[in-house]
mmCIF file of C-alpha atoms and ligand atoms in Angstrom:
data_model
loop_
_atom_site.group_PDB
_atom_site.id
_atom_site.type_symbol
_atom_site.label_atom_id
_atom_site.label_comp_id
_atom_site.label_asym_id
_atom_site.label_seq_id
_atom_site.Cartn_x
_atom_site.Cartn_y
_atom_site.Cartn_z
ATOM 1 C CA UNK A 21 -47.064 -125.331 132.675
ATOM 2 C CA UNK A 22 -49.827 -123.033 131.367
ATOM 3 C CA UNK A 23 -49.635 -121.443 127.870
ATOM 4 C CA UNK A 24 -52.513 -119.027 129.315
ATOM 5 C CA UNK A 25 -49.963 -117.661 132.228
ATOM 6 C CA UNK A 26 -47.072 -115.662 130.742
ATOM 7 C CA UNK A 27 -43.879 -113.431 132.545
ATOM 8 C CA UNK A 28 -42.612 -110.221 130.857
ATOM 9 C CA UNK A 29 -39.140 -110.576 132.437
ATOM 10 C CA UNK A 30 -36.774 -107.646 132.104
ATOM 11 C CA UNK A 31 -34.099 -104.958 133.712
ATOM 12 C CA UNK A 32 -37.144 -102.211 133.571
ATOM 13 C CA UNK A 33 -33.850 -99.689 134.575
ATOM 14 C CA UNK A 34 -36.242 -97.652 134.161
ATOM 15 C CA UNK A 35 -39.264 -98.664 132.374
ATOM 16 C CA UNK A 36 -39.996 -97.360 129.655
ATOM 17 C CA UNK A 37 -42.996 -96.402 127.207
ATOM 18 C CA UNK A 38 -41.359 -99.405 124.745
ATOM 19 C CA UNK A 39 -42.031 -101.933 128.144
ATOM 20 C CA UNK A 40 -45.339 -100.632 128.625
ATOM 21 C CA UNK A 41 -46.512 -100.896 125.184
ATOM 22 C CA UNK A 42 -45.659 -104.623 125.345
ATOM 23 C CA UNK A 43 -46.795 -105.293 128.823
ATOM 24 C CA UNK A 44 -50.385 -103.759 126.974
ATOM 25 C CA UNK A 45 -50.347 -106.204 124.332
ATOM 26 C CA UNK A 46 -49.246 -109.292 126.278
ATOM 27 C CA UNK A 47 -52.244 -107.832 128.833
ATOM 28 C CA UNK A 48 -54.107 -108.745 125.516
ATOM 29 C CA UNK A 49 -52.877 -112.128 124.961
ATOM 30 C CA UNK A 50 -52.877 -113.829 128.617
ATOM 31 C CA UNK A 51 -55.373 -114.857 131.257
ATOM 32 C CA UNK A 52 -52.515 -113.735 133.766
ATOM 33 C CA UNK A 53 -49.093 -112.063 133.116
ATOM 34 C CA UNK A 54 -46.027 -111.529 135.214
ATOM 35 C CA UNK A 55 -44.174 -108.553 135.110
ATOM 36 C CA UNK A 56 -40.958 -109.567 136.594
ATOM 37 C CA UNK A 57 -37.640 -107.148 137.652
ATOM 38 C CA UNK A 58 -35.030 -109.609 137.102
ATOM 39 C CA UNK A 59 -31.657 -108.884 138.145
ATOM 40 C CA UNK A 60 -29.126 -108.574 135.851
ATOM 41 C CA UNK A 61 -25.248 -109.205 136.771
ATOM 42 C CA UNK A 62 -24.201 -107.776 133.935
ATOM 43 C CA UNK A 63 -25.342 -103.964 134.166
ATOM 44 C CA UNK A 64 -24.807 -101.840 136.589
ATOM 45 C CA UNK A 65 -28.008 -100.851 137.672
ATOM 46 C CA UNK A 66 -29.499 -96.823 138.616
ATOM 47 C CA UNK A 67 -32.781 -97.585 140.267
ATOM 48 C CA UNK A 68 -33.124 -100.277 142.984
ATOM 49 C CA UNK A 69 -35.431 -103.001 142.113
ATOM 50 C CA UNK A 70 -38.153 -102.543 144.494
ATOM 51 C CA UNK A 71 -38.399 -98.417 143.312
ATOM 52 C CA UNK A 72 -38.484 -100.050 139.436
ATOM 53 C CA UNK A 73 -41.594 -102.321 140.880
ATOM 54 C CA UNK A 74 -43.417 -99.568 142.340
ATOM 55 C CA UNK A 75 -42.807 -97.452 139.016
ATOM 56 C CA UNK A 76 -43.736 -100.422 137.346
ATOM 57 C CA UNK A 77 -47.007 -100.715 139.151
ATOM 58 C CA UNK A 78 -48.034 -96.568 138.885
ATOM 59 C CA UNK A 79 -47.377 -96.580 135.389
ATOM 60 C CA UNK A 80 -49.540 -99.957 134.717
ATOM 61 C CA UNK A 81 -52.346 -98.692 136.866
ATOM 62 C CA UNK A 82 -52.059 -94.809 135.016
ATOM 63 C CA UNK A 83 -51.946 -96.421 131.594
ATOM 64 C CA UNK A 84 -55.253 -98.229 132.664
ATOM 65 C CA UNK A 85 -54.332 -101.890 131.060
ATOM 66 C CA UNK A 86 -56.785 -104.139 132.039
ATOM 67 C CA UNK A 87 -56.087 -107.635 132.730
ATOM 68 C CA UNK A 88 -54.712 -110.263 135.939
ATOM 69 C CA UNK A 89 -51.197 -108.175 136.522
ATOM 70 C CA UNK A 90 -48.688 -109.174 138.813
ATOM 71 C CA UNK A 91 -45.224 -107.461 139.560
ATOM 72 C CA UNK A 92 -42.784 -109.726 141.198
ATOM 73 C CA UNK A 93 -39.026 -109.565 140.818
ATOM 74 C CA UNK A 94 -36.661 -111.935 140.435
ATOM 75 C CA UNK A 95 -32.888 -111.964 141.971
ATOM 76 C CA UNK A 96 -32.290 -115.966 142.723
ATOM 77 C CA UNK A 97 -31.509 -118.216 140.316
ATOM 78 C CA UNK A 98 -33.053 -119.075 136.935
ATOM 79 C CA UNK A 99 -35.749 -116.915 135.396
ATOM 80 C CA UNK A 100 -37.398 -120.302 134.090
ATOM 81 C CA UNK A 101 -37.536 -121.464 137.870
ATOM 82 C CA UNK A 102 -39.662 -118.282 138.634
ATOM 83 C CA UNK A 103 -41.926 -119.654 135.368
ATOM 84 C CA UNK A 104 -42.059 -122.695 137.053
ATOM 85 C CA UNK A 105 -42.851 -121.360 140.431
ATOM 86 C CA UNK A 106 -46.061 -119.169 139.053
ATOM 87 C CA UNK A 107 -46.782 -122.136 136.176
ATOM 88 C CA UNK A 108 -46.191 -119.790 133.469
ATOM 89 C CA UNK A 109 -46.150 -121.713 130.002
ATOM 90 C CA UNK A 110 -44.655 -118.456 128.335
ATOM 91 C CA UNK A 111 -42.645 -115.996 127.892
ATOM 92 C CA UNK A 112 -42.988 -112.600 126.071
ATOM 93 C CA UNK A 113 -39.809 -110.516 125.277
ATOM 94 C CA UNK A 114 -40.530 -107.068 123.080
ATOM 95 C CA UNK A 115 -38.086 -106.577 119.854
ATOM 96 C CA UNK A 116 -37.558 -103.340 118.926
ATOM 97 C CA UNK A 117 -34.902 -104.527 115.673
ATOM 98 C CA UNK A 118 -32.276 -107.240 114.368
ATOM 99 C CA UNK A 119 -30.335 -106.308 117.207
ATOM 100 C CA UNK A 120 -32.671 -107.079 119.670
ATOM 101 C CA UNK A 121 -33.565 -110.814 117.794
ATOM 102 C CA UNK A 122 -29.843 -111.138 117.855
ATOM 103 C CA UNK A 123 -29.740 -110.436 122.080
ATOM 104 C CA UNK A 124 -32.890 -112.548 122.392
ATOM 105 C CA UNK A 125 -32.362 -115.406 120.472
ATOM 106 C CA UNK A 126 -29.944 -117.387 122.263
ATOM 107 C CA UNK A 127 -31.522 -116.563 125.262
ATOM 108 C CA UNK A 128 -34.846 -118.110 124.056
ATOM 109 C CA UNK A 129 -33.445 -120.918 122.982
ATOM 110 C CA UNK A 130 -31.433 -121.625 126.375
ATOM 111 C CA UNK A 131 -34.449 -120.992 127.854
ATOM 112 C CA UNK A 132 -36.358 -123.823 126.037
ATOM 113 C CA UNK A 133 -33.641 -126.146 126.419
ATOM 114 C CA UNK A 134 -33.761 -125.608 130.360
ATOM 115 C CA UNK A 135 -37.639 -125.751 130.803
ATOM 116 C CA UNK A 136 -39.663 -126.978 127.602
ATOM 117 C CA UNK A 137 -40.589 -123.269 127.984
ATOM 118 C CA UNK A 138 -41.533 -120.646 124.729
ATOM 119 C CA UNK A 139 -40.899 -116.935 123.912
ATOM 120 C CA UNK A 140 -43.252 -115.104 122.061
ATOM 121 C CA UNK A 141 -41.321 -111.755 120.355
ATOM 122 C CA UNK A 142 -43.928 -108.755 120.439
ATOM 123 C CA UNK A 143 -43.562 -105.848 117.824
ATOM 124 C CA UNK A 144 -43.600 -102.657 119.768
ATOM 125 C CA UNK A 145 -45.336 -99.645 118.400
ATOM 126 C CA UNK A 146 -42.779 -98.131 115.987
ATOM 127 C CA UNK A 147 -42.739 -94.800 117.968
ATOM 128 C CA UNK A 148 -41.222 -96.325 120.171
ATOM 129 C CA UNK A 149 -38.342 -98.125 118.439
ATOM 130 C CA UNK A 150 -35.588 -96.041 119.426
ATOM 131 C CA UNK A 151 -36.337 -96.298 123.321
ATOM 132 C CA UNK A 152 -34.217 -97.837 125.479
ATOM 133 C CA UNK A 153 -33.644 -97.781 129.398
ATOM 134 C CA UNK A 154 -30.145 -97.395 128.930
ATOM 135 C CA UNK A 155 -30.069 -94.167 126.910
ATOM 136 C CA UNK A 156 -33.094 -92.955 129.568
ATOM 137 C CA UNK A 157 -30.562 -93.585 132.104
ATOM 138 C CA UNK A 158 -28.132 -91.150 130.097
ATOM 139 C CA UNK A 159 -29.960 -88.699 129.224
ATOM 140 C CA UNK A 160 -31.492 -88.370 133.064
ATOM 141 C CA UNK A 161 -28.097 -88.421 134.606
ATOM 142 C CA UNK A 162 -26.829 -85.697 132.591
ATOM 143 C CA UNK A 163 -30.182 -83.465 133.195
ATOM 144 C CA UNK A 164 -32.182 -84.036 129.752
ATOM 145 C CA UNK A 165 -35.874 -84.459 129.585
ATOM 146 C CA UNK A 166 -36.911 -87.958 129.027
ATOM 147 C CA UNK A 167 -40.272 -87.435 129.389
ATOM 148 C CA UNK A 168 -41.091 -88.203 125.781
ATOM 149 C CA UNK A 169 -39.246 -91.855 126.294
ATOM 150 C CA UNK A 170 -41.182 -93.121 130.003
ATOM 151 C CA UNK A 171 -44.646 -92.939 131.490
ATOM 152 C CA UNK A 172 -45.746 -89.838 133.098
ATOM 153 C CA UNK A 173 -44.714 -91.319 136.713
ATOM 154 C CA UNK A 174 -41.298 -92.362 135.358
ATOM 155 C CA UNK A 175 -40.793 -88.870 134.148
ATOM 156 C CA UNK A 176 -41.771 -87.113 137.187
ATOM 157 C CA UNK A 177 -39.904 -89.703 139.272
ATOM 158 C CA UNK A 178 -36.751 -88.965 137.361
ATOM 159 C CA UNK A 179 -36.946 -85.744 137.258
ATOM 160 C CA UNK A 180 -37.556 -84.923 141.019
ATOM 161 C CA UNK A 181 -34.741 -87.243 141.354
ATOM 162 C CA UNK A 182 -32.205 -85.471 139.442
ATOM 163 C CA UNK A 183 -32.893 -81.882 140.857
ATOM 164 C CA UNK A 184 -32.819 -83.829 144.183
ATOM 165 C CA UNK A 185 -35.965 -82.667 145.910
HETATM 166 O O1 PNS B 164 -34.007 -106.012 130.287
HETATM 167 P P1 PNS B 164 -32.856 -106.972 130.127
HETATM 168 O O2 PNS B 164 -31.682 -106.581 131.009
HETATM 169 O O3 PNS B 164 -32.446 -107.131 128.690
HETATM 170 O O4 PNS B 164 -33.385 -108.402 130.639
HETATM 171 C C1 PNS B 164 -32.552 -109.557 130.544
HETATM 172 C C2 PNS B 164 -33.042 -110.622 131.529
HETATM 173 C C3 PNS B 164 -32.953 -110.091 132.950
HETATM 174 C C4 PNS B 164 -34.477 -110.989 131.216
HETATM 175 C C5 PNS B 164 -32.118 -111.857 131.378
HETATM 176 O O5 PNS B 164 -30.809 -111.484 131.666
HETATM 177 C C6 PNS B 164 -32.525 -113.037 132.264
HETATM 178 O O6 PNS B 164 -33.431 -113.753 131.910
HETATM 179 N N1 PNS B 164 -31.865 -113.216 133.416
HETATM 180 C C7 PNS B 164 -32.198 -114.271 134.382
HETATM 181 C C8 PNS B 164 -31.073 -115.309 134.527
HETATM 182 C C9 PNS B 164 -31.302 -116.512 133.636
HETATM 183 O O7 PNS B 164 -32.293 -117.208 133.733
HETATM 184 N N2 PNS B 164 -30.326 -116.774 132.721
HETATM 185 C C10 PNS B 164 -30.291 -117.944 131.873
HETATM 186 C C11 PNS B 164 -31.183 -117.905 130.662
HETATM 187 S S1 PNS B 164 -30.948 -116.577 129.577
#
């Protein structure tokens, strides 16, 4: 596997500025990085994963982060067998606090045990600390601005949602 190819694996229910802050600074670190929707049994999810992919994309391309990007998602199986599939030697996971190193941790090390595989832990911007999809998702279902939390296309996609137009 190649430590040059990395996959930013994640819900991105919706994405937020927190996700694309790290995607940026992976960007940085990798000859080519994966941004992958992965599935996740265990919440229930608001956007379909192929609408979360094209957000995904917009907000990449309207941020301008240069680099080889790829958006792929991820519903089958093992996320280390997707790794395996693109030869990624990496994986990057954002930590916003001790909470998030204590969700992340075991996961890491599961993941290592299944495919020899790392995960590098990126530092967010601060600002961005207290962002999480889940609490986007709360605050758009009950009508609240999140535009201060998401990208510009996240916002607008939310909001035109929730006034349904
Ligand atoms: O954004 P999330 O929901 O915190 O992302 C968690 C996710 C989807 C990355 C994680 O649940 C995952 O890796 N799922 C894939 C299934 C898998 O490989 N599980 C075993 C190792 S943890």
């Amino acid at each position: 596997m190649n430590s040059r190819i990395a996959v930013v694996p994640g819900s991105f229910d919706p994405p937020t500025l927190g996700h694309l802050d790290v995607i940026r600074r992976a960007a940085r670190l990798y000859d080519e990085l994966h941004v992958l929707v992965v599935h996740n049994p265990g919440k229930e999810a608001m956007l379909p994963i192929a609408q979360r992919m094209s957000l995904l994309e917009q907000s990449i391309a309207d941020a301008g982060v240069e680099g080889s990007i790829i958006v792929g998602s991820w519903s089958m199986g093992l996320l280390v067998d997707y790794a395996r599939d693109v030869n990624a030697g990496v994986l990057v996971k954002g930590i916003r606090s001790q909470v998030d190193v204590a969700y992340e941790s075991p996961m890491a090390i599961v993941n290592r045990h299944l495919a020899d595989i790392e995960t590098v832990f990126l530092l967010p911007d601060p600002a961005h600390a207290m962002v999480s999809s889940s609490l986007v998702r709360q605050v758009a279902s009950l009508g609240g601005d999140v535009s201060p939390f998401v990208p510009p296309s996240v916002a607008a996609f939310l909001d035109t949602g929730a006034r349904g137009i």
